[in-house]
CSV table of C-alpha atoms in Angstrom, one decimal:
chain,number,residue,atom,x,y,z
A,1,UNK,CA,-55.4,109.7,56.8
A,2,UNK,CA,-52.1,111.0,58.1
A,3,UNK,CA,-50.2,108.8,60.5
A,4,UNK,CA,-46.5,109.4,61.8
A,5,UNK,CA,-44.1,106.9,60.8
A,6,UNK,CA,-43.6,104.2,62.9
A,7,UNK,CA,-46.4,104.5,65.1
A,8,UNK,CA,-49.0,102.4,63.0
A,9,UNK,CA,-49.5,99.0,64.6
A,10,UNK,CA,-49.1,96.3,62.3
A,11,UNK,CA,-52.8,95.2,62.9
A,12,UNK,CA,-54.3,98.5,62.4
A,13,UNK,CA,-56.4,99.0,59.3
A,14,UNK,CA,-57.9,96.4,56.9
A,15,UNK,CA,-56.1,94.8,54.4
A,16,UNK,CA,-57.5,96.3,50.9
A,17,UNK,CA,-59.6,94.5,48.5
A,18,UNK,CA,-58.6,92.9,45.1
A,19,UNK,CA,-58.6,90.2,42.8
A,20,UNK,CA,-56.9,87.1,43.9
A,21,UNK,CA,-55.3,86.0,40.6
A,22,UNK,CA,-53.3,82.9,40.1
A,23,UNK,CA,-51.3,80.8,42.5
A,24,UNK,CA,-47.5,82.2,42.8
A,25,UNK,CA,-48.1,84.8,39.9
A,26,UNK,CA,-50.9,86.7,41.1
A,27,UNK,CA,-52.4,88.9,38.5
A,28,UNK,CA,-49.0,89.2,36.3
A,29,UNK,CA,-50.7,87.7,33.1
A,30,UNK,CA,-53.5,90.1,33.2
A,31,UNK,CA,-51.0,92.9,33.7
A,32,UNK,CA,-49.0,91.9,30.8
A,33,UNK,CA,-52.2,91.5,28.6
A,34,UNK,CA,-54.0,94.5,29.7
A,35,UNK,CA,-52.8,96.7,32.4
A,36,UNK,CA,-55.0,99.6,31.8
A,37,UNK,CA,-58.3,97.5,31.5
A,38,UNK,CA,-57.0,95.7,34.7
A,39,UNK,CA,-56.5,98.8,36.8
A,40,UNK,CA,-60.1,100.4,35.6
A,41,UNK,CA,-61.9,97.2,36.4
A,42,UNK,CA,-60.3,97.2,39.7
A,43,UNK,CA,-60.9,100.5,40.6
A,44,UNK,CA,-64.6,100.2,39.7
A,45,UNK,CA,-65.1,96.7,41.4
A,46,UNK,CA,-63.3,97.4,44.7
A,47,UNK,CA,-63.0,100.9,45.3
A,48,UNK,CA,-60.3,103.4,45.8
A,49,UNK,CA,-57.8,101.3,47.1
A,50,UNK,CA,-57.1,98.0,45.3
A,51,UNK,CA,-54.6,95.3,46.2
A,52,UNK,CA,-52.6,93.2,43.5
A,53,UNK,CA,-50.3,90.3,43.9
A,54,UNK,CA,-48.1,90.9,40.9
A,55,UNK,CA,-45.3,87.5,41.1
A,56,UNK,CA,-43.6,88.1,44.5
A,57,UNK,CA,-44.7,91.7,44.7
A,58,UNK,CA,-48.0,93.3,46.5
A,59,UNK,CA,-49.0,96.4,44.8
A,60,UNK,CA,-51.6,98.8,46.0
A,61,UNK,CA,-53.4,101.1,43.4
A,62,UNK,CA,-54.3,104.4,44.8
A,63,UNK,CA,-57.2,106.1,43.1
A,64,UNK,CA,-58.9,108.8,44.9
A,65,UNK,CA,-57.4,112.5,44.6
A,66,UNK,CA,-57.2,112.7,48.5
A,67,UNK,CA,-55.1,109.4,48.9
A,68,UNK,CA,-53.0,110.2,45.8
A,69,UNK,CA,-52.2,113.5,47.6
A,70,UNK,CA,-51.2,111.7,50.6
A,71,UNK,CA,-48.7,109.5,48.9
A,72,UNK,CA,-47.1,112.1,46.7
A,73,UNK,CA,-46.9,114.6,49.5
A,74,UNK,CA,-44.9,112.3,51.8
A,75,UNK,CA,-41.7,111.4,50.1
A,76,UNK,CA,-40.3,110.5,53.5
A,77,UNK,CA,-43.0,107.7,53.5
A,78,UNK,CA,-42.8,106.8,49.8
A,79,UNK,CA,-39.6,106.4,47.9
A,80,UNK,CA,-38.7,105.3,44.3
A,81,UNK,CA,-36.7,102.3,45.1
A,82,UNK,CA,-38.8,100.1,43.1
A,83,UNK,CA,-38.4,97.3,40.4
A,84,UNK,CA,-39.6,99.8,37.7
A,85,UNK,CA,-36.8,102.3,38.9
A,86,UNK,CA,-34.4,99.6,38.9
A,87,UNK,CA,-35.1,98.9,35.2
A,88,UNK,CA,-35.1,102.3,34.2
A,89,UNK,CA,-32.2,103.0,35.9
A,90,UNK,CA,-30.3,100.6,33.4
A,91,UNK,CA,-31.1,102.9,30.6
A,92,UNK,CA,-30.7,106.3,32.1
A,93,UNK,CA,-28.3,105.7,35.1
A,94,UNK,CA,-28.9,107.1,38.6
A,95,UNK,CA,-30.4,110.5,37.0
A,96,UNK,CA,-33.3,112.8,38.6
A,97,UNK,CA,-36.2,110.5,37.4
A,98,UNK,CA,-35.1,107.5,39.7
A,99,UNK,CA,-32.7,109.1,42.2
A,100,UNK,CA,-33.8,109.2,45.9
A,101,UNK,CA,-33.4,111.4,48.8
A,102,UNK,CA,-30.5,113.8,49.0
A,103,UNK,CA,-29.0,112.7,46.0
A,104,UNK,CA,-32.2,113.6,44.1
A,105,UNK,CA,-32.5,117.0,46.1
A,106,UNK,CA,-29.2,118.1,45.0
A,107,UNK,CA,-29.8,116.9,41.3
A,108,UNK,CA,-33.3,118.8,41.4
A,109,UNK,CA,-31.5,121.8,42.7
A,110,UNK,CA,-29.1,121.7,39.8
A,111,UNK,CA,-31.5,121.3,37.0
A,112,UNK,CA,-34.3,123.6,38.2
A,113,UNK,CA,-33.1,126.9,37.2
A,114,UNK,CA,-33.1,125.8,33.5
A,115,UNK,CA,-37.0,125.4,33.8
A,116,UNK,CA,-37.4,129.0,35.2
A,117,UNK,CA,-40.2,131.2,33.8
A,118,UNK,CA,-37.6,133.5,31.9
A,119,UNK,CA,-35.7,130.3,30.5
A,120,UNK,CA,-38.8,128.7,29.3
A,121,UNK,CA,-40.0,131.7,27.6
A,122,UNK,CA,-36.8,132.2,25.7
A,123,UNK,CA,-37.3,128.7,24.2
A,124,UNK,CA,-40.3,129.8,22.2
A,125,UNK,CA,-38.4,130.9,19.0
A,126,UNK,CA,-36.9,127.3,19.1
A,127,UNK,CA,-40.3,125.9,19.2
A,128,UNK,CA,-41.7,127.9,16.7
A,129,UNK,CA,-38.9,127.8,14.2
A,130,UNK,CA,-38.7,123.8,14.5
A,131,UNK,CA,-42.5,123.5,14.0
A,132,UNK,CA,-42.6,125.9,11.2
A,133,UNK,CA,-39.8,123.7,9.5
A,134,UNK,CA,-42.0,120.6,9.7
A,135,UNK,CA,-45.2,122.2,8.6
A,136,UNK,CA,-43.2,123.1,5.5
A,137,UNK,CA,-41.8,119.7,5.0
A,138,UNK,CA,-45.5,118.7,5.0
A,139,UNK,CA,-46.5,120.7,2.1
A,140,UNK,CA,-45.8,117.8,-0.6
A,141,UNK,CA,-47.8,115.3,1.5
A,142,UNK,CA,-50.6,117.7,1.8
A,143,UNK,CA,-50.7,118.6,-2.0
A,144,UNK,CA,-50.5,114.9,-3.1
A,145,UNK,CA,-52.8,113.3,-0.3
A,146,UNK,CA,-49.8,111.1,0.9
A,147,UNK,CA,-50.3,109.9,4.5
A,148,UNK,CA,-47.9,110.7,7.2
A,149,UNK,CA,-47.0,108.8,10.6
A,150,UNK,CA,-48.0,111.8,12.8
A,151,UNK,CA,-46.9,109.9,15.7
A,152,UNK,CA,-43.3,109.6,14.2
A,153,UNK,CA,-43.5,113.3,13.2
A,154,UNK,CA,-44.5,114.6,16.6
A,155,UNK,CA,-41.3,112.3,18.0
A,156,UNK,CA,-38.9,113.7,15.6
A,157,UNK,CA,-40.3,117.4,16.3
A,158,UNK,CA,-39.9,117.3,20.2
A,159,UNK,CA,-36.7,115.5,20.2
A,160,UNK,CA,-35.3,118.4,18.1
A,161,UNK,CA,-36.8,120.9,20.0
A,162,UNK,CA,-35.8,119.5,23.5
A,163,UNK,CA,-32.2,118.9,22.3
A,164,UNK,CA,-31.8,122.5,20.7
A,165,UNK,CA,-33.5,124.0,23.9
A,166,UNK,CA,-31.8,122.5,26.6
A,167,UNK,CA,-28.3,121.6,25.0
A,168,UNK,CA,-28.1,124.0,22.2
A,169,UNK,CA,-27.5,121.1,19.6
A,170,UNK,CA,-28.8,119.7,16.5
A,171,UNK,CA,-29.2,116.2,15.6
A,172,UNK,CA,-30.0,116.8,11.9
A,173,UNK,CA,-30.4,113.7,9.9
A,174,UNK,CA,-29.5,111.5,13.0
A,175,UNK,CA,-32.9,111.9,14.5
A,176,UNK,CA,-34.6,109.1,12.6
A,177,UNK,CA,-31.9,106.8,14.0
A,178,UNK,CA,-32.4,108.4,17.5
A,179,UNK,CA,-36.1,107.8,17.1
A,180,UNK,CA,-35.7,104.0,16.4
A,181,UNK,CA,-33.2,103.8,19.2
A,182,UNK,CA,-35.6,105.3,21.7
A,183,UNK,CA,-38.3,103.0,20.6
A,184,UNK,CA,-36.2,99.9,21.2
A,185,UNK,CA,-34.7,101.0,24.6
A,186,UNK,CA,-38.1,102.0,25.9
A,187,UNK,CA,-39.8,99.1,24.7
A,188,UNK,CA,-37.2,96.6,26.2
A,189,UNK,CA,-37.0,98.3,29.5
A,190,UNK,CA,-40.8,98.2,30.0
A,191,UNK,CA,-40.8,94.3,29.0
A,192,UNK,CA,-38.6,93.9,31.6
A,193,UNK,CA,-40.6,96.0,34.3
A,194,UNK,CA,-43.5,93.6,33.2
A,195,UNK,CA,-41.6,90.5,33.6
A,196,UNK,CA,-39.3,89.9,36.6
A,197,UNK,CA,-38.2,86.7,35.2
A,198,UNK,CA,-36.3,88.4,32.1
A,199,UNK,CA,-33.0,86.9,31.2
A,200,UNK,CA,-30.1,89.0,32.7
A,201,UNK,CA,-28.3,91.5,30.4
A,202,UNK,CA,-25.1,88.9,30.1
A,203,UNK,CA,-27.2,86.4,28.3
A,204,UNK,CA,-27.1,87.2,24.5
A,205,UNK,CA,-30.7,86.9,23.5
A,206,UNK,CA,-31.7,88.8,20.5
A,207,UNK,CA,-33.5,91.6,22.8
A,208,UNK,CA,-30.7,92.1,25.1
A,209,UNK,CA,-28.2,92.5,21.8
A,210,UNK,CA,-30.8,94.8,20.4
A,211,UNK,CA,-31.2,96.8,23.6
A,212,UNK,CA,-27.6,97.1,24.2
A,213,UNK,CA,-27.1,98.3,20.6
A,214,UNK,CA,-29.6,101.0,20.7
A,215,UNK,CA,-28.4,102.2,24.2
A,216,UNK,CA,-25.2,102.5,22.6
A,217,UNK,CA,-26.6,104.7,19.7
A,218,UNK,CA,-28.2,107.0,22.4
A,219,UNK,CA,-25.0,107.3,24.5
A,220,UNK,CA,-23.0,107.9,21.6
A,221,UNK,CA,-25.1,111.1,20.6
A,222,UNK,CA,-25.2,112.0,24.4
A,223,UNK,CA,-21.4,111.6,24.5
A,224,UNK,CA,-21.0,114.1,21.5
A,225,UNK,CA,-23.4,116.6,23.0
A,226,UNK,CA,-21.2,116.5,26.3
A,227,UNK,CA,-18.0,116.9,24.2
A,228,UNK,CA,-19.1,119.9,22.1
A,229,UNK,CA,-19.9,121.5,25.6
A,230,UNK,CA,-16.4,121.0,26.7
A,231,UNK,CA,-15.1,122.6,23.6
A,232,UNK,CA,-17.6,125.7,23.6
A,233,UNK,CA,-19.3,127.9,25.8
A,234,UNK,CA,-23.4,127.7,25.9
A,235,UNK,CA,-26.0,129.2,27.9
A,236,UNK,CA,-28.3,126.1,28.5
A,237,UNK,CA,-28.8,123.3,30.9
A,238,UNK,CA,-26.0,121.3,30.4
A,239,UNK,CA,-23.6,124.1,30.8
A,240,UNK,CA,-25.6,124.8,34.1
A,241,UNK,CA,-24.9,121.1,35.1
A,242,UNK,CA,-21.3,121.2,34.4
A,243,UNK,CA,-20.6,124.3,36.5
A,244,UNK,CA,-22.8,123.4,39.4
A,245,UNK,CA,-21.7,122.7,43.1
A,246,UNK,CA,-23.0,120.2,45.5
A,247,UNK,CA,-23.6,121.2,49.0
A,248,UNK,CA,-19.8,120.2,50.1
A,249,UNK,CA,-18.7,122.6,47.4
A,250,UNK,CA,-17.2,120.1,45.1
A,251,UNK,CA,-18.3,119.9,41.3
A,252,UNK,CA,-21.7,118.5,41.2
A,253,UNK,CA,-21.7,116.1,38.5
A,254,UNK,CA,-18.7,113.7,36.8
A,255,UNK,CA,-19.0,112.9,33.3
A,256,UNK,CA,-20.9,109.5,34.1
A,257,UNK,CA,-23.5,111.7,36.0
A,258,UNK,CA,-23.7,114.0,33.1
A,259,UNK,CA,-24.5,111.4,30.6
A,260,UNK,CA,-27.2,110.1,33.1
A,261,UNK,CA,-28.8,113.6,33.6
A,262,UNK,CA,-28.5,114.2,29.7
A,263,UNK,CA,-30.4,110.9,28.8
A,264,UNK,CA,-33.0,111.4,31.3
A,265,UNK,CA,-33.7,115.0,30.0
A,266,UNK,CA,-33.8,113.7,26.6
A,267,UNK,CA,-36.1,110.8,27.0
A,268,UNK,CA,-38.4,112.6,29.4
A,269,UNK,CA,-38.3,115.7,27.8
A,270,UNK,CA,-39.6,114.7,24.3
A,271,UNK,CA,-41.3,111.4,24.8
A,272,UNK,CA,-44.4,112.6,26.9
A,273,UNK,CA,-45.0,115.8,25.1
A,274,UNK,CA,-44.8,113.6,21.6
A,275,UNK,CA,-47.3,111.1,22.9
A,276,UNK,CA,-49.7,113.8,24.2
A,277,UNK,CA,-49.5,115.6,20.8
A,278,UNK,CA,-50.2,112.3,18.8
A,279,UNK,CA,-53.3,111.6,21.0
A,280,UNK,CA,-54.4,115.1,20.6
A,281,UNK,CA,-54.6,114.7,16.9
A,282,UNK,CA,-56.5,111.7,17.2
A,283,UNK,CA,-58.8,113.3,19.3
A,284,UNK,CA,-59.4,116.5,17.1
A,285,UNK,CA,-60.0,114.1,14.2
A,286,UNK,CA,-62.8,112.5,16.3
A,287,UNK,CA,-64.4,115.8,17.5
A,288,UNK,CA,-64.4,118.0,14.4
A,289,UNK,CA,-66.4,120.8,16.2
A,290,UNK,CA,-63.3,120.9,18.9
A,291,UNK,CA,-60.8,121.1,15.7
A,292,UNK,CA,-62.7,123.9,14.3
A,293,UNK,CA,-62.7,126.0,17.6
A,294,UNK,CA,-59.1,125.4,18.0
A,295,UNK,CA,-58.4,126.3,14.2
A,296,UNK,CA,-60.7,129.4,14.5
A,297,UNK,CA,-58.8,130.6,17.6
A,298,UNK,CA,-55.4,130.3,16.1
A,299,UNK,CA,-56.6,132.2,13.0
A,300,UNK,CA,-58.0,135.1,15.2
A,301,UNK,CA,-54.9,135.1,17.7
A,302,UNK,CA,-52.2,135.0,15.2
A,303,UNK,CA,-53.4,136.7,11.9
A,304,UNK,CA,-50.9,135.0,9.9
A,305,UNK,CA,-48.1,136.3,12.2
A,306,UNK,CA,-45.2,134.4,13.5
A,307,UNK,CA,-46.4,133.3,17.0
A,308,UNK,CA,-44.7,135.3,19.9
A,309,UNK,CA,-44.9,135.4,23.7
A,310,UNK,CA,-47.7,137.9,23.0
A,311,UNK,CA,-50.0,135.4,21.4
A,312,UNK,CA,-49.4,132.7,24.0
A,313,UNK,CA,-51.7,133.8,26.8
A,314,UNK,CA,-54.6,134.6,24.1
A,315,UNK,CA,-54.8,130.8,23.3
A,316,UNK,CA,-57.3,129.8,25.9
A,317,UNK,CA,-59.2,127.2,24.1
A,318,UNK,CA,-56.4,125.5,22.5
A,319,UNK,CA,-55.0,125.2,26.3
A,320,UNK,CA,-58.1,123.7,27.4
A,321,UNK,CA,-58.1,121.1,24.7
A,322,UNK,CA,-54.6,120.1,25.1
A,323,UNK,CA,-55.2,119.7,28.9
A,324,UNK,CA,-58.5,117.7,28.0
A,325,UNK,CA,-56.3,115.4,25.6
A,326,UNK,CA,-53.9,114.5,28.6
A,327,UNK,CA,-56.5,113.9,30.8
A,328,UNK,CA,-58.0,111.2,28.5
A,329,UNK,CA,-54.5,109.8,27.3
A,330,UNK,CA,-52.2,110.7,30.0
A,331,UNK,CA,-48.4,110.0,28.6
A,332,UNK,CA,-47.4,109.1,32.2
A,333,UNK,CA,-50.1,106.5,32.8
A,334,UNK,CA,-48.6,105.2,36.2
A,335,UNK,CA,-45.9,105.9,38.9
A,336,UNK,CA,-44.7,103.7,41.4
A,337,UNK,CA,-43.5,104.3,44.8
A,338,UNK,CA,-42.1,101.9,47.6
A,339,UNK,CA,-43.8,102.1,51.2
A,340,UNK,CA,-40.8,102.7,53.6
A,341,UNK,CA,-42.9,102.4,56.7
A,342,UNK,CA,-46.1,101.0,57.5
A,343,UNK,CA,-49.3,103.5,56.8
A,344,UNK,CA,-52.9,103.8,56.3
A,345,UNK,CA,-54.4,105.0,52.9
A,346,UNK,CA,-58.0,105.4,52.3
A,347,UNK,CA,-58.6,103.3,55.7
A,348,UNK,CA,-56.7,100.4,54.4
A,349,UNK,CA,-53.2,99.1,55.5
A,350,UNK,CA,-50.2,99.7,53.3
A,351,UNK,CA,-47.5,97.3,55.0
A,352,UNK,CA,-43.9,98.6,54.6
A,353,UNK,CA,-41.9,97.1,51.4
A,354,UNK,CA,-45.0,97.0,49.5
A,355,UNK,CA,-45.4,98.8,46.4
A,356,UNK,CA,-48.0,101.7,45.7
A,357,UNK,CA,-49.2,102.5,42.2
A,358,UNK,CA,-50.7,105.9,41.2
A,359,UNK,CA,-52.3,105.9,38.0
A,360,UNK,CA,-53.1,109.4,36.6
A,361,UNK,CA,-55.1,107.5,33.8
A,362,UNK,CA,-57.4,105.9,36.5
A,363,UNK,CA,-57.8,108.8,38.6
A,364,UNK,CA,-58.7,110.8,35.5
A,365,UNK,CA,-61.5,108.7,35.1
A,366,UNK,CA,-62.6,108.8,38.8
A,367,UNK,CA,-66.7,109.4,38.0
A,368,UNK,CA,-66.8,111.4,41.3
A,369,UNK,CA,-64.8,113.9,39.6
A,370,UNK,CA,-64.9,113.3,35.8
A,371,UNK,CA,-68.4,112.5,34.8
A,372,UNK,CA,-68.6,110.9,31.5
A,373,UNK,CA,-65.2,110.4,31.6
A,374,UNK,CA,-64.4,109.0,28.3
A,375,UNK,CA,-65.9,112.0,26.5
A,376,UNK,CA,-63.7,114.6,24.9
A,377,UNK,CA,-64.7,117.9,26.5
A,378,UNK,CA,-62.3,120.8,26.8
A,379,UNK,CA,-64.7,123.1,28.6
A,380,UNK,CA,-63.8,120.7,31.6
A,381,UNK,CA,-60.9,123.1,32.2
A,382,UNK,CA,-62.7,126.3,31.8
A,383,UNK,CA,-61.6,128.4,34.9
A,384,UNK,CA,-64.8,127.8,37.0
A,385,UNK,CA,-64.7,124.0,36.5
A,386,UNK,CA,-61.1,123.8,37.6
A,387,UNK,CA,-61.6,126.0,40.6
A,388,UNK,CA,-64.9,123.6,41.8
A,389,UNK,CA,-62.8,120.3,41.1
A,390,UNK,CA,-60.5,118.7,43.6
A,391,UNK,CA,-56.8,120.0,43.2
A,392,UNK,CA,-55.5,116.5,42.7
A,393,UNK,CA,-58.2,115.1,40.3
A,394,UNK,CA,-55.8,116.0,37.4
A,395,UNK,CA,-52.2,115.0,37.7
A,396,UNK,CA,-50.6,114.5,34.2
A,397,UNK,CA,-47.2,116.0,35.7
A,398,UNK,CA,-47.6,114.5,39.1
A,399,UNK,CA,-47.3,116.6,42.0
A,400,UNK,CA,-45.8,117.1,45.3
A,401,UNK,CA,-42.1,117.5,45.6
A,402,UNK,CA,-41.4,115.4,42.7
A,403,UNK,CA,-43.7,117.1,40.4
A,404,UNK,CA,-42.4,117.1,36.7
A,405,UNK,CA,-39.6,119.7,36.6
A,406,UNK,CA,-40.2,120.2,32.8
A,407,UNK,CA,-44.1,120.6,32.8
A,408,UNK,CA,-44.0,124.4,31.9
A,409,UNK,CA,-42.0,123.6,28.9
A,410,UNK,CA,-44.2,120.6,27.9
A,411,UNK,CA,-47.2,122.8,28.3
A,412,UNK,CA,-45.7,125.7,26.2
A,413,UNK,CA,-44.4,123.3,23.5
A,414,UNK,CA,-47.8,121.6,23.2
A,415,UNK,CA,-49.8,124.8,23.1
A,416,UNK,CA,-47.6,126.2,20.2
A,417,UNK,CA,-47.5,123.1,18.2
A,418,UNK,CA,-51.3,122.8,18.6
A,419,UNK,CA,-51.7,126.2,17.3
A,420,UNK,CA,-49.5,126.3,14.4
A,421,UNK,CA,-50.6,122.9,13.0
A,422,UNK,CA,-54.2,123.4,13.4
A,423,UNK,CA,-53.9,126.9,11.9
A,424,UNK,CA,-52.6,125.2,8.7
A,425,UNK,CA,-54.1,121.8,8.5
A,426,UNK,CA,-56.7,119.5,9.5
A,427,UNK,CA,-55.2,115.8,10.1
A,428,UNK,CA,-57.8,112.9,9.2
A,429,UNK,CA,-57.1,109.3,10.4
A,430,UNK,CA,-56.5,107.1,7.2
A,431,UNK,CA,-59.4,104.8,6.9
A,432,UNK,CA,-59.0,101.4,8.3
A,433,UNK,CA,-55.9,102.3,10.3
A,434,UNK,CA,-55.8,100.6,13.7
A,435,UNK,CA,-55.7,103.0,16.9
A,436,UNK,CA,-54.9,101.0,19.9
A,437,UNK,CA,-53.4,102.3,23.3
A,438,UNK,CA,-49.7,100.8,24.2
A,439,UNK,CA,-49.2,101.2,27.6
A,440,UNK,CA,-45.3,101.2,28.0
A,441,UNK,CA,-42.8,103.5,29.8
A,442,UNK,CA,-45.5,106.1,28.4
A,443,UNK,CA,-48.7,105.9,26.7
A,444,UNK,CA,-48.1,105.2,23.1
A,445,UNK,CA,-50.1,104.7,20.0
A,446,UNK,CA,-49.3,101.1,19.1
A,447,UNK,CA,-49.4,101.3,15.5
A,448,UNK,CA,-48.4,104.8,14.8
A,449,UNK,CA,-50.9,107.2,13.6
A,450,UNK,CA,-51.3,107.5,9.8
A,451,UNK,CA,-53.1,110.7,8.9
A,452,UNK,CA,-53.7,112.6,5.9
A,453,UNK,CA,-53.4,116.4,5.7
A,454,UNK,CA,-56.0,118.7,4.5
A,455,UNK,CA,-54.9,122.2,4.1
A,456,UNK,CA,-57.0,125.0,5.7
A,457,UNK,CA,-55.5,128.1,4.3
A,458,UNK,CA,-53.9,130.6,6.2
A,459,UNK,CA,-50.7,130.3,8.5
A,460,UNK,CA,-47.2,131.0,7.6
């Protein structure tokens, strides 16, 4: 239901239903304990708009694709000035992920060309080369039966790809240190989002000290990347940002802003893809018939050749499989907005100043659009199925004006990695290894993912 800003009487519309929670803190304990379960139960109990009290905040969970479309399509009504953005800003600075209004629009215009179709296609060789190196390193583990942590391997692979593709640099042996630092800063940031009463930065708690050290490790890497670009000539995103101009004709980004955008791209550009790939391997182990089809398609398309652009479009079942994996385990499981004016969503009043949460994790399980939603079924993404489905029922990269700028790169990366790994290996979970979703900034595998490698034959 669309309403003009400022024209909604305060009493118009009903208050959305939801659990009462505890006096003063509302549903904060349940959110900290199991936020995914809290949201799913809320949706199935109260409907498509659920009102939660979380400490001093009122948060509305919006689930139906019609209502998701309304919120995403109206950035003038719903901005990103939220507590979650404030905490992320402590890590990234005022980068593309958390900026608002004209500042966001300037940043988006400067960054968008780096993800043009031609640019993204030029990254194929980087993705293939780095994936091949990883597969070659796996040979000893495959031969001896030694388990590997697939979650860690995907993190290191996607980080290396994004740094080389967007910034023409290579972290080399430093990637392990960076992986650890990124894990620390993201976990600490999410803990602060969960708990508004966390100790301030200046109090030297163990967690604060550890966060600052990890953040500095990441910043030092970013500063070296920027300094390399000051000395050399590159054709990449960072060079574009250095040479971009704002609408007033002045240089668009100073050193502080360059750092913010670089950190944002490094984190957002590898973390989500790595988690999507991690969960994919878990699902393929659970559904061996799907894994076999992905393997057979890779063998039939690649014919032991090096993967090129000509192969990508033929990997249709692999693409469907990756999309379905991202439906079930959506890396960005929730996004938040602040209502800047009174509004009506799904027939319920959304008062100015309250928060709106859109959860792809929940919308991807909406029974009206996803029957038997927990079942892994790539055929949901056959063309006829996609055409018949609500266009906002599947939103792993968001939608509207602020859709993920790097979604085409993420999809290409996931497709290539899936095909190359599946062609060469079957991955099997180590018996007894716990598998548990961890809802943080992204949807991680809490205990990593220890798997063994079973050679399939074929592959470069």
